[in-house]
mmCIF file of C-alpha atoms and ligand atoms in Angstrom:
data_model
loop_
_atom_site.group_PDB
_atom_site.id
_atom_site.type_symbol
_atom_site.label_atom_id
_atom_site.label_comp_id
_atom_site.label_asym_id
_atom_site.label_seq_id
_atom_site.Cartn_x
_atom_site.Cartn_y
_atom_site.Cartn_z
ATOM 1 C CA MET A 285 145.191 98.083 74.578
ATOM 2 C CA SER A 286 143.539 100.084 77.366
ATOM 3 C CA ALA A 287 140.612 98.754 79.366
ATOM 4 C CA PRO A 288 137.251 100.392 78.638
ATOM 5 C CA ILE A 289 135.001 102.329 81.006
ATOM 6 C CA GLY A 290 131.701 100.510 81.622
ATOM 7 C CA VAL A 291 128.523 102.602 81.533
ATOM 8 C CA PHE A 292 125.063 101.234 82.243
ATOM 9 C CA ASP A 293 121.380 102.083 82.323
ATOM 10 C CA SER A 294 118.102 100.226 81.924
ATOM 11 C CA GLY A 295 117.708 101.414 78.320
ATOM 12 C CA VAL A 296 118.788 104.217 75.988
ATOM 13 C CA GLY A 297 118.740 106.938 78.672
ATOM 14 C CA GLY A 298 122.328 106.376 79.769
ATOM 15 C CA LEU A 299 123.443 107.133 76.220
ATOM 16 C CA THR A 300 122.798 110.809 77.052
ATOM 17 C CA VAL A 301 125.518 110.471 79.705
ATOM 18 C CA LEU A 302 127.759 108.368 77.470
ATOM 19 C CA ARG A 303 127.755 110.936 74.674
ATOM 20 C CA THR A 304 128.945 113.641 77.071
ATOM 21 C CA LEU A 305 131.648 111.346 78.483
ATOM 22 C CA ALA A 306 132.801 110.274 75.002
ATOM 23 C CA LYS A 307 133.004 113.912 73.915
ATOM 24 C CA LYS A 308 134.963 115.033 76.974
ATOM 25 C CA LEU A 309 137.205 111.933 77.124
ATOM 26 C CA PRO A 310 137.820 111.185 73.426
ATOM 27 C CA LYS A 311 140.773 108.860 74.024
ATOM 28 C CA GLU A 312 138.813 106.556 76.311
ATOM 29 C CA SER A 313 136.887 103.491 75.126
ATOM 30 C CA PHE A 314 133.464 102.681 76.495
ATOM 31 C CA ILE A 315 131.271 99.617 76.857
ATOM 32 C CA TYR A 316 127.641 100.634 77.283
ATOM 33 C CA LEU A 317 125.164 98.144 78.683
ATOM 34 C CA GLY A 318 121.422 98.813 78.367
ATOM 35 C CA ASP A 319 119.407 96.324 80.406
ATOM 36 C CA THR A 320 116.534 96.591 77.932
ATOM 37 C CA ALA A 321 115.116 93.147 78.752
ATOM 38 C CA ARG A 322 114.227 94.451 82.235
ATOM 39 C CA LEU A 323 113.396 98.097 81.451
ATOM 40 C CA PRO A 324 112.029 100.092 83.204
ATOM 41 C CA TYR A 325 113.951 100.095 86.478
ATOM 42 C CA GLY A 326 112.238 103.188 87.866
ATOM 43 C CA THR A 327 108.903 101.507 88.547
ATOM 44 C CA LYS A 328 110.487 98.614 90.462
ATOM 45 C CA SER A 329 111.198 98.133 94.166
ATOM 46 C CA PRO A 330 114.521 99.190 95.725
ATOM 47 C CA ALA A 331 115.494 95.511 96.272
ATOM 48 C CA THR A 332 114.899 94.579 92.628
ATOM 49 C CA ILE A 333 116.748 97.631 91.316
ATOM 50 C CA ARG A 334 119.666 96.831 93.627
ATOM 51 C CA ALA A 335 119.743 93.168 92.483
ATOM 52 C CA TYR A 336 119.659 94.142 88.786
ATOM 53 C CA SER A 337 122.398 96.725 89.317
ATOM 54 C CA GLU A 338 124.639 94.211 91.093
ATOM 55 C CA GLN A 339 124.190 91.745 88.230
ATOM 56 C CA VAL A 340 125.079 94.366 85.625
ATOM 57 C CA MET A 341 128.120 95.568 87.602
ATOM 58 C CA ASN A 342 129.368 91.978 88.022
ATOM 59 C CA TYR A 343 128.946 91.463 84.295
ATOM 60 C CA LEU A 344 130.900 94.628 83.469
ATOM 61 C CA VAL A 345 133.675 93.581 85.852
ATOM 62 C CA LYS A 346 133.888 90.251 83.990
ATOM 63 C CA LEU A 347 134.322 92.188 80.754
ATOM 64 C CA GLY A 348 137.393 93.847 82.262
ATOM 65 C CA VAL A 349 136.217 97.454 82.647
ATOM 66 C CA LYS A 350 138.477 99.831 84.599
ATOM 67 C CA ALA A 351 135.621 101.961 85.999
ATOM 68 C CA ILE A 352 131.837 101.707 86.207
ATOM 69 C CA VAL A 353 129.498 104.638 85.543
ATOM 70 C CA ILE A 354 125.948 104.077 86.769
ATOM 71 C CA ALA A 355 124.241 106.219 84.110
ATOM 72 C CA CYS A 356 120.846 105.540 85.666
ATOM 73 C CA ASN A 357 119.431 107.573 88.520
ATOM 74 C CA SER A 358 117.134 104.764 89.669
ATOM 75 C CA ALA A 359 120.120 102.399 89.982
ATOM 76 C CA SER A 360 122.215 105.203 91.493
ATOM 77 C CA SER A 361 119.548 105.618 94.176
ATOM 78 C CA GLN A 362 120.288 102.055 95.365
ATOM 79 C CA VAL A 363 124.056 101.730 94.903
ATOM 80 C CA PHE A 364 126.141 103.807 97.285
ATOM 81 C CA GLU A 365 129.468 102.019 96.952
ATOM 82 C CA THR A 366 132.277 104.035 95.414
ATOM 83 C CA GLU A 367 134.062 100.799 94.466
ATOM 84 C CA TRP A 368 132.751 97.475 93.216
ATOM 85 C CA ARG A 369 135.186 94.540 93.333
ATOM 86 C CA ALA A 370 137.998 97.095 93.641
ATOM 87 C CA ILE A 371 136.856 99.030 90.542
ATOM 88 C CA PRO A 372 135.890 102.726 90.931
ATOM 89 C CA VAL A 373 132.143 103.364 90.667
ATOM 90 C CA TYR A 374 130.508 106.697 89.736
ATOM 91 C CA ASN A 375 126.838 107.518 90.074
ATOM 92 C CA VAL A 376 124.830 110.359 88.577
ATOM 93 C CA ILE A 377 123.200 111.789 91.710
ATOM 94 C CA GLU A 378 126.042 113.761 93.259
ATOM 95 C CA PRO A 379 127.124 115.368 89.936
ATOM 96 C CA GLY A 380 123.503 116.399 89.186
ATOM 97 C CA ALA A 381 123.054 117.834 92.684
ATOM 98 C CA ARG A 382 126.338 119.733 92.410
ATOM 99 C CA ALA A 383 125.420 121.218 89.023
ATOM 100 C CA ALA A 384 122.047 122.352 90.425
ATOM 101 C CA VAL A 385 123.571 124.055 93.454
ATOM 102 C CA VAL A 386 125.924 125.960 91.136
ATOM 103 C CA ALA A 387 123.057 126.941 88.793
ATOM 104 C CA THR A 388 120.393 128.113 91.265
ATOM 105 C CA LYS A 389 120.244 131.799 92.148
ATOM 106 C CA ASN A 390 117.038 131.836 94.186
ATOM 107 C CA LYS A 391 117.895 128.534 95.978
ATOM 108 C CA ARG A 392 114.710 126.856 94.756
ATOM 109 C CA VAL A 393 115.392 123.678 92.817
ATOM 110 C CA GLY A 394 113.030 121.176 91.189
ATOM 111 C CA VAL A 395 113.837 117.500 90.640
ATOM 112 C CA LEU A 396 112.190 115.242 88.074
ATOM 113 C CA GLY A 397 112.825 111.507 88.243
ATOM 114 C CA THR A 398 111.366 108.035 88.194
ATOM 115 C CA ARG A 399 109.201 106.957 91.136
ATOM 116 C CA ALA A 400 112.114 104.917 92.523
ATOM 117 C CA THR A 401 114.481 107.902 92.437
ATOM 118 C CA ILE A 402 112.013 110.423 93.866
ATOM 119 C CA GLU A 403 110.781 108.081 96.614
ATOM 120 C CA SER A 404 114.368 107.290 97.646
ATOM 121 C CA GLY A 405 114.957 110.980 98.475
ATOM 122 C CA VAL A 406 118.550 110.805 97.198
ATOM 123 C CA TYR A 407 118.476 114.179 95.451
ATOM 124 C CA THR A 408 117.056 115.996 98.445
ATOM 125 C CA ARG A 409 119.826 114.537 100.601
ATOM 126 C CA ALA A 410 122.562 115.185 98.021
ATOM 127 C CA VAL A 411 121.566 118.825 97.366
ATOM 128 C CA ARG A 412 121.127 119.581 101.085
ATOM 129 C CA SER A 413 124.491 118.080 101.922
ATOM 130 C CA ILE A 414 126.092 120.581 99.514
ATOM 131 C CA ASP A 415 123.905 123.581 100.434
ATOM 132 C CA SER A 416 121.443 123.191 103.302
ATOM 133 C CA VAL A 417 119.600 126.421 102.393
ATOM 134 C CA VAL A 418 118.275 125.117 99.039
ATOM 135 C CA SER A 419 114.579 124.167 98.926
ATOM 136 C CA ILE A 420 113.807 121.078 96.803
ATOM 137 C CA PHE A 421 110.539 120.288 95.040
ATOM 138 C CA SER A 422 110.285 116.789 93.549
ATOM 139 C CA GLN A 423 108.050 115.239 90.945
ATOM 140 C CA ALA A 424 107.965 111.636 89.706
ATOM 141 C CA CYS A 425 107.323 111.424 85.945
ATOM 142 C CA PRO A 426 106.814 107.707 85.171
ATOM 143 C CA LEU A 427 105.407 108.311 81.679
ATOM 144 C CA PHE A 428 108.547 110.092 80.452
ATOM 145 C CA VAL A 429 110.659 106.905 80.113
ATOM 146 C CA PRO A 430 108.339 105.119 77.645
ATOM 147 C CA LEU A 431 107.981 108.384 75.670
ATOM 148 C CA ALA A 432 111.779 108.688 75.437
ATOM 149 C CA GLU A 433 112.184 105.011 74.504
ATOM 150 C CA GLU A 434 109.552 105.565 71.808
ATOM 151 C CA GLY A 435 111.635 108.434 70.438
ATOM 152 C CA TRP A 436 108.801 110.976 70.907
ATOM 153 C CA SER A 437 111.090 113.811 71.939
ATOM 154 C CA GLU A 438 108.989 116.656 70.609
ATOM 155 C CA ASP A 439 105.620 115.009 70.072
ATOM 156 C CA PRO A 440 102.450 116.926 71.108
ATOM 157 C CA ILE A 441 101.610 114.036 73.459
ATOM 158 C CA THR A 442 104.936 114.492 75.231
ATOM 159 C CA LYS A 443 104.100 118.188 75.652
ATOM 160 C CA VAL A 444 100.724 117.414 77.247
ATOM 161 C CA VAL A 445 102.339 114.918 79.627
ATOM 162 C CA ALA A 446 105.114 117.391 80.467
ATOM 163 C CA GLU A 447 102.586 120.134 81.228
ATOM 164 C CA ARG A 448 100.733 117.827 83.579
ATOM 165 C CA TYR A 449 103.896 116.812 85.471
ATOM 166 C CA LEU A 450 105.519 120.242 85.530
ATOM 167 C CA GLN A 451 102.556 122.398 86.499
ATOM 168 C CA PRO A 452 102.713 121.614 90.255
ATOM 169 C CA ILE A 453 106.469 122.012 90.482
ATOM 170 C CA LEU A 454 106.572 125.289 88.514
ATOM 171 C CA GLN A 455 104.206 126.860 91.060
ATOM 172 C CA HIS A 456 107.092 126.838 93.535
ATOM 173 C CA ASP A 457 109.050 129.479 91.606
ATOM 174 C CA ILE A 458 112.032 127.198 90.903
ATOM 175 C CA ASP A 459 114.854 128.619 88.786
ATOM 176 C CA THR A 460 116.654 125.284 88.290
ATOM 177 C CA LEU A 461 115.351 121.850 87.391
ATOM 178 C CA ILE A 462 117.345 118.636 87.723
ATOM 179 C CA LEU A 463 116.618 116.108 84.980
ATOM 180 C CA GLY A 464 117.013 113.303 87.507
ATOM 181 C CA CYS A 465 116.571 110.469 85.035
ATOM 182 C CA THR A 466 118.998 109.934 82.189
ATOM 183 C CA HIS A 467 116.125 109.402 79.766
ATOM 184 C CA TYR A 468 114.835 112.938 80.296
ATOM 185 C CA PRO A 469 117.539 114.822 78.344
ATOM 186 C CA LEU A 470 116.009 113.103 75.292
ATOM 187 C CA LEU A 471 112.853 115.159 76.018
ATOM 188 C CA LYS A 472 114.776 118.309 76.916
ATOM 189 C CA ALA A 473 113.370 120.567 74.172
ATOM 190 C CA THR A 474 109.799 119.835 75.266
ATOM 191 C CA ILE A 475 110.573 120.167 78.974
ATOM 192 C CA GLN A 476 112.366 123.493 78.376
ATOM 193 C CA ASN A 477 109.458 124.699 76.280
ATOM 194 C CA VAL A 478 106.998 123.963 79.085
ATOM 195 C CA CYS A 479 109.244 125.468 81.817
ATOM 196 C CA GLY A 480 110.177 128.563 79.866
ATOM 197 C CA LYS A 481 113.701 129.844 79.266
ATOM 198 C CA ALA A 482 114.128 131.250 82.771
ATOM 199 C CA VAL A 483 114.445 127.765 84.291
ATOM 200 C CA VAL A 484 117.888 126.160 83.934
ATOM 201 C CA LEU A 485 117.730 122.446 83.136
ATOM 202 C CA VAL A 486 120.518 120.468 84.764
ATOM 203 C CA GLU A 487 122.068 117.134 83.711
ATOM 204 C CA SER A 488 124.846 115.206 85.384
ATOM 205 C CA GLY A 489 127.043 114.421 82.333
ATOM 206 C CA GLU A 490 129.412 117.394 82.393
ATOM 207 C CA VAL A 491 130.175 117.290 86.131
ATOM 208 C CA LEU A 492 130.567 113.510 85.916
ATOM 209 C CA ALA A 493 133.015 113.836 83.019
ATOM 210 C CA ARG A 494 135.075 116.282 85.085
ATOM 211 C CA ALA A 495 135.149 113.819 88.015
ATOM 212 C CA LEU A 496 136.365 111.032 85.721
ATOM 213 C CA LEU A 497 138.971 113.286 84.158
ATOM 214 C CA LYS A 498 140.247 114.264 87.595
ATOM 215 C CA ASP A 499 140.551 110.593 88.580
ATOM 216 C CA ILE A 500 142.325 109.765 85.318
ATOM 217 C CA GLN A 501 144.778 112.572 86.028
ATOM 218 C CA SER A 502 145.306 111.419 89.612
ATOM 219 C CA GLY A 503 145.808 107.798 88.506
ATOM 220 C CA ARG A 504 142.714 106.380 90.253
ATOM 221 C CA ILE A 505 141.672 105.300 86.735
ATOM 222 C CA THR A 506 144.393 104.201 84.307
ATOM 223 C CA LYS A 507 144.689 106.624 81.410
ATOM 224 C CA SER A 508 143.961 105.262 77.930
ATOM 225 C CA ALA A 509 147.055 104.786 75.771
ATOM 226 C CA ALA A 510 144.992 104.994 72.563
ATOM 227 C CA ASP A 511 144.836 107.988 70.215
ATOM 228 C CA HIS A 512 141.070 107.729 70.133
ATOM 229 C CA GLY A 513 138.539 105.556 71.907
ATOM 230 C CA SER A 514 135.735 103.275 70.738
ATOM 231 C CA ILE A 515 132.143 102.659 71.809
ATOM 232 C CA ARG A 516 130.641 99.195 72.065
ATOM 233 C CA VAL A 517 126.927 98.937 72.881
ATOM 234 C CA LEU A 518 125.473 95.859 74.585
ATOM 235 C CA LYS A 519 121.807 95.232 75.277
ATOM 236 C CA THR A 520 120.024 92.458 77.114
ATOM 237 C CA ASP A 521 117.257 92.663 74.511
ATOM 238 C CA LEU A 522 117.889 93.958 71.039
ATOM 239 C CA SER A 523 115.125 95.131 68.714
ATOM 240 C CA ALA A 524 115.463 97.001 65.428
ATOM 241 C CA HIS A 525 113.756 100.021 67.047
ATOM 242 C CA ALA A 526 116.154 100.082 70.021
ATOM 243 C CA GLU A 527 119.154 99.744 67.728
ATOM 244 C CA ALA A 528 117.994 102.590 65.468
ATOM 245 C CA LEU A 529 117.318 104.833 68.476
ATOM 246 C CA SER A 530 120.751 104.094 69.976
ATOM 247 C CA ARG A 531 122.440 104.925 66.669
ATOM 248 C CA ALA A 532 120.453 108.174 66.431
ATOM 249 C CA ILE A 533 121.422 109.259 69.966
ATOM 250 C CA LEU A 534 125.078 108.443 69.263
ATOM 251 C CA ALA A 535 124.978 109.926 65.752
ATOM 252 C CA ASP A 536 128.128 112.004 66.362
ATOM 253 C CA PHE A 537 130.171 108.968 67.401
ATOM 254 C CA GLN A 538 131.416 105.804 65.831
ATOM 255 C CA ILE A 539 129.921 102.620 67.324
ATOM 256 C CA SER A 540 132.148 99.569 66.917
ATOM 257 C CA ALA A 541 129.321 97.091 67.650
ATOM 258 C CA ILE A 542 125.779 96.747 68.971
ATOM 259 C CA GLU A 543 125.253 93.271 70.407
ATOM 260 C CA LYS A 544 122.755 91.321 72.480
ATOM 261 C CA VAL A 545 124.138 89.763 75.658
ATOM 262 C CA ASP A 546 122.857 87.559 78.485
ATOM 263 C CA LEU A 547 123.895 88.617 81.959
ATOM 264 C CA VAL A 548 123.774 85.110 83.437
HETATM 265 N N1 DGL B 222 117.267 106.119 82.919
HETATM 266 C C1 DGL B 222 116.932 105.620 84.194
HETATM 267 C C2 DGL B 222 117.129 106.636 85.286
HETATM 268 O O1 DGL B 222 117.955 107.500 85.153
HETATM 269 C C3 DGL B 222 115.697 104.882 84.452
HETATM 270 C C4 DGL B 222 114.686 104.594 83.459
HETATM 271 C C5 DGL B 222 113.869 103.438 83.944
HETATM 272 O O2 DGL B 222 112.886 103.635 84.656
HETATM 273 O O3 DGL B 222 114.287 102.330 83.634
HETATM 274 O O4 DGL B 222 116.497 106.566 86.321
#
């Protein structure tokens, strides 16, 4: 039996990261924790987001995970450790920034995120540390998370909201846009439609999967001995709607269980 990789977010958003990881690392097992009882994180203060993240990471450690993926940008903006209780920790900021620097041709990059992520300035710092010439234009989109949790991926209301948020940022002639909240890939079709095809939308999943794979190969993370992995989904609040949405997002994968848990 190999230990699972723990992945967490405030809600269903991190499942967009999990599905990329599960696809790229099919032999690995995953435990996904959605802190749905306390969603959203992105409207809360840095201290609260940090405290919630610590609680979730401690809980995952107790479950025996061999690595922790913070599949939440808001949490990633407050957790800078690369290890937690001697377990490797991965956040989504650096991989997203790296993917954007590779994608941009005109060196003008937009970032969408929760208020917490945008106000923390983590993306600006991460992109600039990779390429100091890139100009960054940021926009907080607080209404996107409830729209994604509602499952309104391509609803006309989502389009109106997207137009309102994107209009100012598109005036800066960006050619690349970081979806700096793991909920936003669920609204990707609408966001792409509003941006037009010329703007490349960037997510962190692929680069993150490569980083994990590299660390599995180097032995920083123990390689799974299984032929194929499993996915267990835990939530701090479980409703029929949240369960159905999780199953829809993970439609291409087998879920061994969806359970409600208490962190304390
Ligand atoms: N999915 C999370 C993120 O990437 C946050 C959503 C929320 O506000 O809880 O920031």
